[in-house]
Amino acid sequence: MKIQKETVNEYLLTNSIDNQDELDLLENDDSENEFIEIDPNEVSNELLRFIIFNDTNLSNEDKTLLTRGISSS
C-alpha cells in the first residue's frame, strides 16, 4: 500500500519505531517520490493507526483495510 512519505516523517518526529519497521520503510524510500510502499503486515499497530488518522491520500477503503490489519491486543 502506498502512503505519503510526509506521513511517515511526521510519525518519526514524535514516535519511536522498532528497527525492523524503520528498515522496511527506509528500503522503500525513494527520495524523488512522495510516496512509500508499505506492507501493513510488517509495521507496528501504532504506525498503522497513525497512518489511518493522518494520511490524507488514503481512501476510505484503504483505511478499512488497514484497520482490519490492526491486531487487537
mmCIF file of C-alpha atoms in Angstrom:
data_model
loop_
_atom_site.group_PDB
_atom_site.id
_atom_site.type_symbol
_atom_site.label_atom_id
_atom_site.label_comp_id
_atom_site.label_asym_id
_atom_site.label_seq_id
_atom_site.Cartn_x
_atom_site.Cartn_y
_atom_site.Cartn_z
ATOM 1 C CA MET A 1 0.000 0.000 0.000
ATOM 2 C CA LYS A 2 1.283 3.453 -0.852
ATOM 3 C CA ILE A 3 1.319 6.106 1.827
ATOM 4 C CA GLN A 4 2.651 9.634 1.802
ATOM 5 C CA LYS A 5 6.281 9.902 2.824
ATOM 6 C CA GLU A 6 5.329 13.023 4.779
ATOM 7 C CA THR A 7 3.048 10.908 7.000
ATOM 8 C CA VAL A 8 5.910 8.589 7.937
ATOM 9 C CA ASN A 9 8.218 11.543 8.574
ATOM 10 C CA GLU A 10 5.619 13.097 10.896
ATOM 11 C CA TYR A 11 5.335 9.837 12.790
ATOM 12 C CA LEU A 12 9.099 9.548 13.164
ATOM 13 C CA LEU A 13 9.317 13.052 14.633
ATOM 14 C CA THR A 14 7.147 12.160 17.611
ATOM 15 C CA ASN A 15 7.268 8.377 17.932
ATOM 16 C CA SER A 16 9.854 5.668 18.077
ATOM 17 C CA ILE A 17 9.507 2.549 15.978
ATOM 18 C CA ASP A 18 11.384 -0.704 16.225
ATOM 19 C CA ASN A 19 14.358 -1.277 13.974
ATOM 20 C CA GLN A 20 12.599 -3.660 11.588
ATOM 21 C CA ASP A 21 9.839 -1.145 10.865
ATOM 22 C CA GLU A 22 12.389 1.539 10.257
ATOM 23 C CA LEU A 23 14.441 -0.677 7.944
ATOM 24 C CA ASP A 24 11.358 -1.653 5.955
ATOM 25 C CA LEU A 25 10.398 1.977 5.457
ATOM 26 C CA LEU A 26 13.895 3.083 4.537
ATOM 27 C CA GLU A 27 14.244 0.286 1.979
ATOM 28 C CA ASN A 28 11.203 1.663 0.184
ATOM 29 C CA ASP A 29 12.278 5.286 0.422
ATOM 30 C CA ASP A 30 12.819 6.843 -2.988
ATOM 31 C CA SER A 31 13.798 10.417 -2.246
ATOM 32 C CA GLU A 32 12.271 11.666 -5.500
ATOM 33 C CA ASN A 33 8.919 10.043 -4.803
ATOM 34 C CA GLU A 34 6.376 11.482 -2.397
ATOM 35 C CA PHE A 35 5.008 8.019 -1.579
ATOM 36 C CA ILE A 36 6.375 4.997 0.269
ATOM 37 C CA GLU A 37 5.180 1.463 -0.352
ATOM 38 C CA ILE A 38 4.495 -0.405 2.882
ATOM 39 C CA ASP A 39 3.256 -3.846 3.776
ATOM 40 C CA PRO A 40 0.681 -3.279 6.547
ATOM 41 C CA ASN A 41 1.537 -6.697 7.981
ATOM 42 C CA GLU A 42 5.129 -5.640 8.606
ATOM 43 C CA VAL A 43 4.641 -2.394 10.525
ATOM 44 C CA SER A 44 3.515 -1.773 14.080
ATOM 45 C CA ASN A 45 -0.114 -1.239 15.053
ATOM 46 C CA GLU A 46 0.830 2.210 16.348
ATOM 47 C CA LEU A 47 2.187 3.216 12.951
ATOM 48 C CA LEU A 48 -0.900 1.815 11.194
ATOM 49 C CA ARG A 49 -3.157 3.841 13.482
ATOM 50 C CA PHE A 50 -1.129 6.971 12.813
ATOM 51 C CA ILE A 51 -1.338 6.400 9.060
ATOM 52 C CA ILE A 52 -5.108 5.857 9.191
ATOM 53 C CA PHE A 53 -5.681 9.138 11.024
ATOM 54 C CA ASN A 54 -3.043 11.272 9.307
ATOM 55 C CA ASP A 55 -2.531 10.219 5.683
ATOM 56 C CA THR A 56 -4.882 12.404 3.652
ATOM 57 C CA ASN A 57 -4.198 10.410 0.485
ATOM 58 C CA LEU A 58 -5.853 7.199 1.721
ATOM 59 C CA SER A 59 -9.305 6.289 0.525
ATOM 60 C CA ASN A 60 -11.929 5.042 2.961
ATOM 61 C CA GLU A 61 -11.449 1.559 1.500
ATOM 62 C CA ASP A 62 -7.708 1.714 2.211
ATOM 63 C CA LYS A 63 -8.381 2.876 5.760
ATOM 64 C CA THR A 64 -10.782 -0.032 6.256
ATOM 65 C CA LEU A 65 -8.160 -2.494 5.026
ATOM 66 C CA LEU A 66 -5.566 -1.019 7.375
ATOM 67 C CA THR A 67 -7.984 -1.115 10.298
ATOM 68 C CA ARG A 68 -8.583 -4.813 9.696
ATOM 69 C CA GLY A 69 -4.819 -5.342 9.826
ATOM 70 C CA ILE A 70 -4.534 -3.945 13.353
ATOM 71 C CA SER A 71 -4.401 -6.833 15.764
ATOM 72 C CA SER A 72 -6.492 -6.482 18.862
ATOM 73 C CA SER A 73 -4.190 -6.819 21.834
#
